[in-house]
């Protein structure tokens, strides 16, 4: 399968995002937090499978096979977000009441934002798409210097918001 | 003359992996020489979490992996001599070393493992000798080891994994803007590395080359880039000037084979492995029976493959010296070869696998 935008510009186009293998359904996203794995090339890598304590991600015997998510097993716990060396896993949550949902992503830049701070949210191409409030910043021993940031964004941007502008 | 049963040149993942296995399987004296102040080779500069699988400590940051290997080697009694350059390999299994105290020493060995890694390629264009034009490796060393940010507005030439990762590290170190150009029509490195920098606002321009570095004041102030057509020819009228204070080159690596040549190892030219590489067999043994090779010098790949090739050479050397039983050595080597085969599968690994098979095939010629 071709991932032209990823191969020539460095990011997945909206059409390519819709083609992601094992992309959780919108219904699932609205039930609660779930992982979105944006890793589509046959690279020799598999730590996502071992960091997930719920065995929700599998790769199979061949290390270059693509990771597959079983959305029914995924609790949205977020361990895979910092466990993935490619920083290619995100957590989206469309379950809160109202118009806003939450998206979590790895952010290895200093200074870090703090909870409650208003930040500029960017898409995969690095373009600012909205402002968002930071819900929390997770940085623990387990996350090993890969802080995970959770931000509120409009629900229709949950599948677009993938980072914030560096502070 | 000083003597060691096994001498290893280079303390990167390949050299340290070899040292650990050789010592584990019973070699009495294992000595590693490295020209740098500390061991780890390329790993010292690598702050990002590594790919691979659990056996390769995937998810662990590169420099931590280097430290772990060093500790393991030392605990097994390996002697690591840093600040020591090996400058010659001579007949009758002898080496010349220039040591940290400025002395020249001669060392004898029964088996030698060369794991000297690779060297960056350069690219010539008008203005390429201006201060501010540097290799990605130098940039990485300045940032991650010496904590100096060499440029704030950067043009990165080359989109292989090294270019993409060093771009990411430039952003982490505080660079304001980085632009990546790539002469090929598509990005060379992994999509996940490209995606990381794309969402940080880095444009990646394929089918583009650099034509000039401009610096009227004696250092880089501008870079001229130009679009390439399908035949890789610059398209007139597409020149663009970028305001930059640094131009970083990451246009590939070439195996560091000088010592292997001095050791009389037979070479083959294989572009998929980075250029001239010593031919070797399934045990990493070269055409010289007492000389083994491992890591980037035996074909530019990755730390995970370098580590496993090193381990393979370490076990094979111990076996050749009569330490482990043949059965134990075969079992261990089989497991390592299986991992290597796995790492070289998929569209990114196929060519390297073919290159390696080609090299091994030539041993029997
Ligand atoms: C920016 C960057 C990012 C990378 N990211 C990854 C990654 O995510 N995952 C991955 O698997 N791989 C990665 N790699 C590749 C990996 O670092 C190399 O493939 C690996 O380090 C090769 O190991 P080696 O032991 O063969 O060589 P090296 O690590 O280069 O070690 C060779 C050592 O030998 C020393 N030496 C050379 N000549 C002499 C001499 N004459 N006397 C004494 N000492 C000598 C050198 O100074 C060096 O210390 C990356 C590489 C770079 C540059
Ligand atoms: S979010 Fe948690 S449960 Fe879901 S895949 Fe990641 S690690 Fe597993
Ligand atoms: S850990 Fe990340 S980069 Fe590696 S296979 Fe899993 S999702 Fe892909």
Coordinates of C-alpha atoms and ligand atoms in Angstrom, one line a residue:
Chain A
X1 CA 0.0 0.0 0.0
X2 CA 1.2 3.5 -0.8
X3 CA 1.7 6.2 1.8
X4 CA 2.6 9.0 -0.6
X5 CA 2.2 12.0 1.6
X6 CA 4.2 10.3 4.4
X7 CA 6.9 9.3 1.9
X8 CA 7.3 12.7 0.2
X9 CA 6.2 15.3 2.9
X10 CA 6.8 13.4 6.1
X11 CA 3.3 13.3 7.4
X12 CA 0.1 11.2 6.7
X13 CA -2.6 13.0 4.7
X14 CA -6.2 12.9 6.0
X15 CA -6.9 10.3 3.4
X16 CA -4.0 8.2 4.6
X17 CA -5.1 8.5 8.2
X18 CA -8.5 7.0 7.2
X19 CA -6.5 4.1 5.7
X20 CA -4.5 3.4 8.9
X21 CA -4.6 -0.3 9.8
X22 CA -6.6 -1.0 12.9
X23 CA -7.8 2.5 13.3
X24 CA -10.4 2.6 16.1
X25 CA -13.9 3.4 15.0
X26 CA -15.5 6.8 15.9
X27 CA -17.9 4.8 18.0
X28 CA -15.0 3.3 20.0
X29 CA -13.4 6.7 20.4
X30 CA -16.6 8.1 21.9
X31 CA -16.7 5.2 24.4
X32 CA -13.4 6.3 26.1
X33 CA -9.7 6.8 25.5
X34 CA -8.1 4.5 22.9
X35 CA -4.7 4.3 21.1
X36 CA -4.2 5.4 17.5
X37 CA -1.1 3.8 16.1
X38 CA 0.4 5.8 13.2
X39 CA 3.1 3.4 12.2
X40 CA 2.7 2.1 8.7
X41 CA 6.1 1.0 7.4
X42 CA 7.7 -2.4 7.8
X43 CA 10.5 -1.3 10.1
X44 CA 12.4 -3.6 12.5
X45 CA 10.7 -2.5 15.8
X46 CA 8.3 -3.9 18.4
X47 CA 8.5 -2.3 21.9
X48 CA 4.8 -1.2 21.6
X49 CA 3.8 -4.9 22.0
X50 CA 5.8 -5.4 25.2
X51 CA 4.9 -2.0 26.8
X52 CA 1.1 -2.8 26.6
X53 CA 0.2 -4.7 29.7
X54 CA -3.2 -5.5 28.2
X55 CA -1.8 -7.3 25.1
X56 CA -3.8 -4.9 23.0
X57 CA -1.0 -4.5 20.4
X58 CA 0.4 -7.4 18.4
X59 CA 3.1 -7.6 15.7
X60 CA 3.5 -11.3 15.1
X61 CA 6.7 -13.3 14.6
X62 CA 8.1 -11.0 12.0
X63 CA 9.5 -7.9 13.7
X64 CA 9.0 -5.8 10.5
X65 CA 5.2 -6.6 10.4
X66 CA 2.9 -3.7 11.3
X67 CA 1.6 -3.3 14.8
X68 CA -2.1 -4.1 15.1
X69 CA -4.4 -2.8 17.8
X70 CA -7.3 -4.7 19.3
X71 CA -9.4 -1.7 20.4
X72 CA -11.6 -3.8 22.6
X73 CA -8.6 -4.7 24.8
X74 CA -7.2 -1.2 24.9
X75 CA -7.9 0.8 28.0
X76 CA -6.3 4.0 26.8
X77 CA -3.8 3.8 29.7
X78 CA -1.1 5.6 27.6
X79 CA 1.9 3.4 28.3
X80 CA 2.5 2.8 24.6
X81 CA 2.7 6.5 24.0
X82 CA 6.1 6.8 25.7
X83 CA 7.1 3.2 25.0
X84 CA 7.1 3.7 21.3
X85 CA 10.6 5.0 20.2
X86 CA 9.0 6.3 17.0
X87 CA 6.7 8.5 19.0
X88 CA 4.0 7.3 16.7
X89 CA 1.2 6.4 19.1
X90 CA -1.5 8.9 20.3
X91 CA -4.5 8.5 22.7
X92 CA -7.8 10.0 21.7
X93 CA -10.8 10.3 23.9
X94 CA -14.2 11.5 22.6
X95 CA -16.2 10.3 25.6
X96 CA -16.5 13.6 27.6
X97 CA -19.8 15.4 27.4
X98 CA -19.9 18.5 25.3
X99 CA -17.9 19.6 22.3
X100 CA -14.4 18.9 23.5
X101 CA -12.4 15.7 23.6
X102 CA -8.9 14.9 24.8
X103 CA -5.8 13.9 22.9
X104 CA -2.5 12.8 24.3
X105 CA 0.9 12.9 22.6
X106 CA 4.6 12.6 23.4
X107 CA 6.4 15.9 23.8
X108 CA 10.2 15.8 24.2
X109 CA 10.9 19.5 24.3
X110 CA 11.6 21.9 27.1
X111 CA 10.1 23.9 28.7
X112 CA 7.1 21.8 29.3
X113 CA 3.6 23.3 29.6
X114 CA 1.7 23.0 32.8
X115 CA -1.8 21.9 33.6
X116 CA -4.3 24.5 32.7
X117 CA -2.1 26.4 30.3
X118 CA -3.5 27.5 27.0
X119 CA -1.3 26.2 24.1
X120 CA -1.4 26.2 20.3
X121 CA -2.3 22.9 19.0
X122 CA -0.8 21.7 15.7
X123 CA -1.7 19.0 13.1
X124 CA 0.6 16.5 11.5
X125 CA 2.1 19.1 9.2
X126 CA 3.0 21.4 12.2
X127 CA 0.2 23.9 11.3
X128 CA -1.7 25.5 14.2
X129 CA -5.3 24.3 14.1
X130 CA -6.7 25.5 17.4
X131 CA -5.9 26.6 20.9
X132 CA -6.3 24.1 23.7
X133 CA -6.1 23.8 27.4
X134 CA -3.6 21.4 28.9
X135 CA -5.4 18.8 31.1
X136 CA -2.2 17.2 32.4
X137 CA 1.5 16.6 31.8
X138 CA 2.7 13.1 32.6
X139 CA 6.4 12.7 33.3
X140 CA 7.4 9.7 35.4
X141 CA 10.2 7.4 35.8
X142 CA 8.4 4.9 33.5
X143 CA 8.0 7.5 30.8
X144 CA 11.8 7.9 30.8
X145 CA 12.1 11.5 29.7
X146 CA 9.3 11.3 27.2
X147 CA 6.6 13.5 28.8
X148 CA 3.1 12.8 27.6
X149 CA 0.8 15.9 27.3
X150 CA -3.0 15.7 27.3
X151 CA -4.9 18.6 25.7
X152 CA -8.5 19.5 25.2
X153 CA -9.5 20.1 21.6
X154 CA -12.8 20.2 19.7
X155 CA -14.0 16.7 19.0
X156 CA -13.8 17.2 15.2
X157 CA -10.1 17.8 15.5
X158 CA -9.3 14.7 17.6
X159 CA -7.9 12.9 14.6
X160 CA -5.9 16.0 13.4
X161 CA -4.4 17.4 16.6
X162 CA -1.0 15.7 17.0
X163 CA 1.2 18.1 19.0
X164 CA 1.6 21.6 20.3
X165 CA 3.9 24.5 19.2
X166 CA 7.2 24.4 21.1
X167 CA 7.1 26.9 24.0
Chain B
X1 CA 55.5 -6.8 23.4
X2 CA 52.1 -6.9 25.1
X3 CA 49.8 -9.8 24.4
X4 CA 46.1 -10.5 24.5
X5 CA 44.2 -13.5 23.3
X6 CA 41.5 -11.4 21.6
X7 CA 41.9 -7.8 20.5
X8 CA 39.0 -5.7 19.4
X9 CA 39.3 -2.4 17.7
X10 CA 36.4 0.0 18.3
X11 CA 34.2 0.2 21.4
X12 CA 30.8 0.8 19.6
X13 CA 27.9 -1.6 19.9
X14 CA 29.7 -4.1 17.6
X15 CA 33.0 -4.0 19.5
X16 CA 31.4 -4.2 22.9
X17 CA 29.0 -6.9 21.9
X18 CA 32.0 -8.9 20.6
X19 CA 34.0 -8.3 23.8
X20 CA 31.1 -9.5 26.0
X21 CA 30.5 -12.7 24.2
X22 CA 34.2 -13.5 23.8
X23 CA 34.7 -13.1 27.5
X24 CA 31.5 -14.9 28.4
X25 CA 32.6 -17.9 26.3
X26 CA 35.9 -18.2 28.0
X27 CA 38.6 -16.1 26.3
X28 CA 41.2 -15.3 28.9
X29 CA 42.3 -11.9 27.9
X30 CA 40.1 -9.6 25.9
X31 CA 41.3 -6.1 25.2
X32 CA 39.3 -3.3 23.4
X33 CA 40.9 -0.2 22.0
X34 CA 38.9 2.9 21.2
X35 CA 40.2 6.3 20.1
X36 CA 37.5 8.3 22.0
X37 CA 37.5 9.4 25.6
X38 CA 34.6 7.2 26.5
X39 CA 33.2 4.0 25.0
X40 CA 30.0 3.5 23.1
X41 CA 31.0 4.6 19.6
X42 CA 28.1 6.3 17.9
X43 CA 25.9 5.4 20.8
X44 CA 27.4 8.1 23.1
X45 CA 25.7 10.8 21.0
X46 CA 22.3 9.2 20.7
X47 CA 19.8 10.5 23.1
X48 CA 16.7 9.1 21.4
X49 CA 15.0 5.8 22.3
X50 CA 16.1 3.0 20.0
X51 CA 14.2 0.7 17.7
X52 CA 14.6 -3.0 17.6
X53 CA 13.2 -5.7 19.9
X54 CA 13.7 -6.7 23.5
X55 CA 17.0 -8.5 22.8
X56 CA 18.4 -5.2 21.4
X57 CA 17.0 -3.2 24.3
X58 CA 14.6 -1.4 22.1
X59 CA 13.0 1.6 23.8
X60 CA 16.3 2.3 25.7
X61 CA 18.1 5.4 24.8
X62 CA 21.3 4.9 22.8
X63 CA 23.8 6.3 25.3
X64 CA 22.2 4.2 28.1
X65 CA 22.7 1.1 25.9
X66 CA 26.4 2.0 25.5
X67 CA 26.8 2.3 29.3
X68 CA 25.1 -1.0 29.9
X69 CA 27.3 -2.8 27.4
X70 CA 30.4 -1.2 29.0
X71 CA 29.4 -2.3 32.5
X72 CA 28.7 -5.8 31.3
X73 CA 32.1 -6.0 29.5
X74 CA 34.0 -4.7 32.5
X75 CA 32.2 -7.1 34.9
X76 CA 33.4 -10.0 32.7
X77 CA 37.0 -8.8 33.0
X78 CA 37.3 -7.2 29.6
X79 CA 40.0 -4.5 29.5
X80 CA 38.9 -1.4 27.7
X81 CA 41.5 1.1 26.7
X82 CA 40.0 4.4 25.6
X83 CA 42.0 7.4 24.1
X84 CA 43.9 4.7 22.2
X85 CA 44.2 4.8 18.4
X86 CA 45.2 1.7 16.6
X87 CA 47.3 2.8 13.7
X88 CA 48.6 -0.3 12.1
X89 CA 48.0 -4.0 11.7
X90 CA 51.1 -6.0 10.9
X91 CA 52.2 -9.4 9.9
X92 CA 52.4 -12.2 12.5
X93 CA 49.3 -10.9 14.4
X94 CA 50.7 -7.6 15.7
X95 CA 49.1 -4.2 16.2
X96 CA 50.5 -0.7 16.6
X97 CA 48.6 1.4 19.2
X98 CA 49.1 5.1 20.1
X99 CA 48.0 5.2 23.7
X100 CA 46.4 7.8 26.0
X101 CA 49.8 8.7 27.6
X102 CA 51.3 9.4 24.1
X103 CA 53.2 6.2 23.9
X104 CA 53.4 3.8 21.0
X105 CA 52.8 0.2 22.0
X106 CA 53.0 -3.0 20.1
X107 CA 50.4 -5.7 20.9
X108 CA 50.2 -9.3 19.8
X109 CA 46.9 -11.2 19.4
X110 CA 45.6 -14.6 18.6
X111 CA 42.4 -13.3 17.1
X112 CA 41.5 -9.8 16.0
X113 CA 38.0 -8.3 15.6
X114 CA 37.8 -5.0 13.7
X115 CA 34.8 -3.0 14.6
X116 CA 35.8 0.5 13.6
X117 CA 32.4 1.7 12.3
X118 CA 31.8 4.2 9.5
X119 CA 32.7 7.7 8.5
X120 CA 30.4 10.4 7.1
X121 CA 30.4 11.2 3.5
X122 CA 30.9 14.8 2.4
X123 CA 29.2 16.8 -0.4
X124 CA 31.0 19.5 -2.5
X125 CA 29.2 22.6 -3.7
X126 CA 30.2 26.2 -4.0
X127 CA 31.0 27.6 -0.6
X128 CA 31.1 24.2 1.1
X129 CA 34.3 25.0 3.0
X130 CA 32.7 28.0 4.8
X131 CA 32.5 27.7 8.6
X132 CA 29.0 26.7 9.4
X133 CA 28.9 23.8 6.9
X134 CA 29.4 20.6 8.9
X135 CA 28.6 16.9 9.0
X136 CA 25.5 15.7 11.0
X137 CA 27.9 13.7 13.2
X138 CA 29.9 16.8 14.1
X139 CA 26.6 18.7 14.8
X140 CA 25.4 15.8 17.0
X141 CA 28.7 15.7 18.9
X142 CA 28.6 19.4 19.6
X143 CA 25.0 19.4 20.8
X144 CA 24.8 16.2 22.7
X145 CA 28.3 15.8 24.1
X146 CA 29.6 19.4 24.4
X147 CA 26.2 21.1 24.8
X148 CA 26.8 23.7 22.1
X149 CA 24.1 24.5 19.6
X150 CA 26.0 25.0 16.4
X151 CA 23.2 26.8 14.5
X152 CA 19.7 28.2 15.0
X153 CA 18.5 28.4 11.4
X154 CA 19.6 25.2 9.8
X155 CA 19.5 23.6 6.4
X156 CA 19.7 19.8 6.7
X157 CA 20.9 18.1 3.5
X158 CA 19.7 14.5 3.4
X159 CA 16.6 12.8 4.8
X160 CA 18.0 9.4 5.8
X161 CA 17.5 8.4 9.5
X162 CA 20.6 10.3 10.5
X163 CA 19.3 13.5 8.9
X164 CA 15.9 13.1 10.4
X165 CA 17.1 12.3 13.9
X166 CA 19.7 15.0 14.0
X167 CA 17.0 17.5 12.9
X168 CA 14.9 16.4 15.8
X169 CA 17.8 16.8 18.2
X170 CA 18.5 20.3 16.8
X171 CA 14.9 21.2 17.6
X172 CA 15.2 19.8 21.1
X173 CA 18.5 21.7 21.6
X174 CA 16.7 25.0 20.7
X175 CA 17.1 25.6 17.0
X176 CA 14.4 27.9 15.7
X177 CA 13.9 26.6 12.2
X178 CA 15.2 23.6 10.3
X179 CA 14.5 22.8 6.6
X180 CA 15.3 19.3 5.3
X181 CA 16.1 18.8 1.6
X182 CA 16.4 15.4 -0.2
X183 CA 17.6 14.9 -3.7
X184 CA 15.6 11.7 -4.2
X185 CA 11.9 11.9 -4.9
X186 CA 11.0 10.4 -1.5
X187 CA 12.2 10.6 2.1
X188 CA 15.1 8.1 2.8
X189 CA 14.5 7.5 6.5
X190 CA 11.6 6.0 8.5
X191 CA 8.2 7.7 8.3
X192 CA 7.9 7.8 12.1
X193 CA 11.1 9.9 12.3
X194 CA 9.9 12.2 9.5
X195 CA 6.5 12.6 11.1
X196 CA 8.1 13.7 14.4
X197 CA 9.8 16.6 12.8
X198 CA 7.0 17.4 10.3
X199 CA 4.6 18.1 13.2
X200 CA 7.3 20.3 14.8
X201 CA 7.0 22.5 11.7
X202 CA 10.0 21.3 9.7
X203 CA 9.4 21.3 5.9
X204 CA 10.9 18.3 4.1
X205 CA 11.5 19.1 0.5
X206 CA 12.1 16.1 -1.8
X207 CA 13.7 16.4 -5.3
X208 CA 15.8 19.4 -4.0
X209 CA 19.6 19.9 -3.8
X210 CA 21.9 22.5 -2.5
X211 CA 23.8 24.5 -5.1
X212 CA 25.6 27.1 -3.0
X213 CA 26.5 28.3 0.5
X214 CA 26.8 32.1 0.6
X215 CA 28.9 33.9 3.2
X216 CA 30.3 37.3 2.3
X217 CA 31.5 37.7 5.9
X218 CA 33.4 34.5 6.0
X219 CA 30.7 32.3 7.6
X220 CA 27.4 30.8 6.3
X221 CA 24.6 33.3 6.0
X222 CA 22.5 31.9 3.2
X223 CA 22.0 28.6 1.3
X224 CA 20.7 28.3 -2.2
X225 CA 18.6 25.3 -2.9
X226 CA 17.1 24.2 -6.2
X227 CA 14.5 21.7 -7.5
X228 CA 15.6 18.6 -9.4
X229 CA 13.8 17.1 -12.3
X230 CA 13.2 13.4 -12.8
X231 CA 16.7 12.9 -14.1
X232 CA 18.1 14.6 -11.0
X233 CA 19.0 17.7 -13.0
X234 CA 18.5 21.2 -11.5
X235 CA 15.5 23.0 -13.0
X236 CA 16.5 26.5 -14.0
X237 CA 14.5 29.3 -12.3
X238 CA 13.7 27.2 -9.2
X239 CA 16.6 28.6 -7.1
X240 CA 15.5 29.7 -3.6
X241 CA 17.6 31.4 -1.0
X242 CA 17.2 30.4 2.6
X243 CA 18.5 32.5 5.5
X244 CA 20.6 30.0 7.5
X245 CA 23.5 30.1 9.9
X246 CA 24.3 26.4 9.5
X247 CA 24.3 23.8 6.7
X248 CA 24.3 20.2 8.0
X249 CA 25.3 17.4 5.7
X250 CA 23.9 13.9 6.2
X251 CA 24.5 12.3 2.9
X252 CA 25.5 8.8 4.0
X253 CA 28.2 6.9 5.7
X254 CA 31.2 4.8 4.3
X255 CA 32.7 1.9 6.2
X256 CA 36.0 2.7 7.9
X257 CA 38.0 -0.1 6.3
X258 CA 41.6 1.2 6.4
X259 CA 42.7 -1.2 9.2
X260 CA 40.9 -4.1 7.5
X261 CA 42.9 -3.3 4.3
X262 CA 46.1 -3.2 6.3
X263 CA 45.2 -6.6 7.6
X264 CA 45.1 -7.7 4.0
X265 CA 41.3 -8.6 4.1
X266 CA 39.8 -9.1 0.7
X267 CA 37.3 -6.3 -0.2
X268 CA 34.1 -6.1 -2.2
X269 CA 32.4 -2.9 -3.5
X270 CA 28.7 -3.0 -2.5
X271 CA 26.8 0.3 -2.7
X272 CA 23.9 -1.1 -0.6
X273 CA 26.3 -1.7 2.3
X274 CA 28.0 1.7 1.9
X275 CA 30.9 1.1 -0.4
X276 CA 34.0 -1.1 0.1
X277 CA 33.5 -3.7 2.8
X278 CA 35.6 -6.6 3.8
X279 CA 34.1 -9.9 2.6
X280 CA 33.4 -12.3 5.5
X281 CA 31.6 -15.6 6.2
X282 CA 28.7 -16.6 8.4
X283 CA 31.0 -16.3 11.5
X284 CA 32.2 -12.8 10.5
X285 CA 35.6 -14.2 9.7
X286 CA 37.4 -12.4 6.8
X287 CA 39.7 -13.8 4.2
X288 CA 42.4 -13.6 6.8
X289 CA 41.8 -16.5 9.2
X290 CA 42.6 -14.7 12.4
X291 CA 40.8 -11.5 11.5
X292 CA 37.0 -10.9 12.1
X293 CA 34.8 -7.9 11.4
X294 CA 31.5 -6.6 12.8
X295 CA 29.2 -3.6 12.6
X296 CA 29.1 -0.6 10.3
X297 CA 32.6 -1.4 8.9
X298 CA 31.2 -4.7 7.6
X299 CA 28.2 -2.9 6.0
X300 CA 26.5 0.3 7.2
X301 CA 23.4 -0.7 9.1
X302 CA 22.1 0.0 12.6
X303 CA 23.1 -0.4 16.2
X304 CA 21.0 -3.4 16.6
X305 CA 22.6 -5.3 13.7
X306 CA 26.0 -4.0 14.8
X307 CA 25.5 -5.4 18.3
X308 CA 24.4 -8.8 17.0
X309 CA 27.2 -9.0 14.4
X310 CA 29.6 -8.2 17.3
X311 CA 28.1 -10.9 19.4
X312 CA 28.4 -13.4 16.6
X313 CA 32.1 -12.5 16.0
X314 CA 32.7 -12.8 19.8
X315 CA 31.2 -16.3 20.0
X316 CA 33.0 -17.4 16.8
X317 CA 36.3 -16.2 18.0
X318 CA 35.9 -18.0 21.3
X319 CA 34.9 -21.2 19.4
X320 CA 37.9 -20.9 17.1
X321 CA 40.2 -20.6 20.1
X322 CA 38.7 -23.9 21.5
X323 CA 36.7 -22.4 24.5
X324 CA 33.1 -23.3 24.3
X325 CA 31.9 -26.7 23.1
X326 CA 31.0 -26.8 19.4
X327 CA 27.4 -27.5 20.3
X328 CA 27.1 -24.5 22.7
X329 CA 28.7 -22.2 20.1
X330 CA 26.4 -23.5 17.3
X331 CA 23.3 -22.9 19.4
X332 CA 24.2 -19.4 20.3
X333 CA 25.3 -18.5 16.8
X334 CA 22.1 -19.9 15.4
X335 CA 20.0 -17.7 17.7
X336 CA 22.0 -14.6 16.8
X337 CA 21.8 -15.3 13.0
X338 CA 18.0 -15.7 13.3
X339 CA 17.7 -12.3 14.9
X340 CA 19.9 -10.8 12.3
X341 CA 17.8 -12.3 9.5
X342 CA 14.7 -10.9 11.2
X343 CA 16.2 -7.4 11.5
X344 CA 17.1 -7.5 7.8
X345 CA 13.6 -8.4 6.6
X346 CA 11.1 -5.9 5.2
X347 CA 11.5 -3.3 2.5
X348 CA 14.2 -1.4 4.5
X349 CA 16.3 -4.6 5.2
X350 CA 15.9 -6.6 2.0
X351 CA 18.8 -4.9 0.1
X352 CA 21.1 -5.2 3.1
X353 CA 20.3 -8.9 3.4
X354 CA 21.0 -9.4 -0.3
X355 CA 24.3 -7.4 0.1
X356 CA 25.3 -9.6 3.1
X357 CA 24.5 -12.8 1.2
X358 CA 26.6 -11.5 -1.7
X359 CA 29.6 -10.8 0.7
X360 CA 29.4 -14.2 2.2
X361 CA 29.0 -15.8 -1.2
X362 CA 32.3 -14.3 -2.3
X363 CA 34.2 -15.9 0.6
X364 CA 34.1 -19.2 -1.2
X365 CA 35.3 -17.8 -4.5
Ligands
LIG1 C1 22.3 10.1 14.2 C2 22.3 8.6 14.2 C3 21.2 8.0 14.7 C4 21.1 6.6 14.8 N1 20.0 6.0 15.3 C5 19.9 4.6 15.3 C6 18.8 3.9 15.9 O1 17.8 4.5 16.3 N2 18.8 2.6 16.0 C7 19.8 1.9 15.5 O2 19.8 0.6 15.6 N3 20.9 2.5 15.0 C8 21.0 3.8 14.9 N4 22.1 4.4 14.3 C9 23.2 3.6 13.7 C10 24.2 3.1 14.8 O3 24.6 4.2 15.6 C11 25.4 2.5 14.1 O4 25.0 1.6 13.1 C12 26.3 1.8 15.1 O5 26.7 2.6 16.1 C13 27.4 1.1 14.4 O6 28.2 0.4 15.4 P1 29.7 0.0 15.3 O7 30.1 -0.6 16.6 O8 29.9 -0.7 14.0 O9 30.4 1.4 15.0 P2 30.6 2.8 15.9 O10 29.5 2.9 16.9 O11 30.8 3.9 15.0 O12 31.9 2.5 16.8 C14 33.2 2.4 16.2 C15 34.2 2.9 17.2 O13 35.5 2.6 16.7 C16 36.3 3.7 17.0 N5 37.5 3.6 16.1 C17 37.5 3.7 14.7 N6 38.8 3.5 14.2 C18 39.6 3.4 15.3 C19 41.0 3.1 15.4 N7 41.8 3.1 14.4 N8 41.5 3.0 16.7 C20 40.7 3.1 17.8 N9 39.3 3.2 17.7 C21 38.8 3.4 16.5 C22 35.4 4.8 16.7 O14 35.9 6.0 17.2 C23 34.2 4.4 17.4 O15 34.1 4.7 18.7 C24 22.2 5.8 14.3 C25 23.3 6.5 13.8 C26 23.4 7.9 13.7 C27 24.7 8.5 13.2
LIG2 S1 -3.2 2.8 25.6 FE1 -2.6 1.2 27.1 S2 -4.0 -0.4 26.7 FE2 -4.1 0.8 24.9 S3 -2.6 0.0 23.5 FE3 -1.5 1.6 24.7 S4 -0.6 0.5 26.4 FE4 -2.1 -0.9 25.6
LIG3 S1 7.1 0.8 18.9 FE1 6.2 2.5 17.7 S2 7.6 2.7 15.9 FE2 8.0 0.6 16.9 S3 6.6 -0.8 15.8 FE3 5.5 -0.1 17.6 S4 4.3 1.7 16.9 FE4 5.9 1.3 15.3

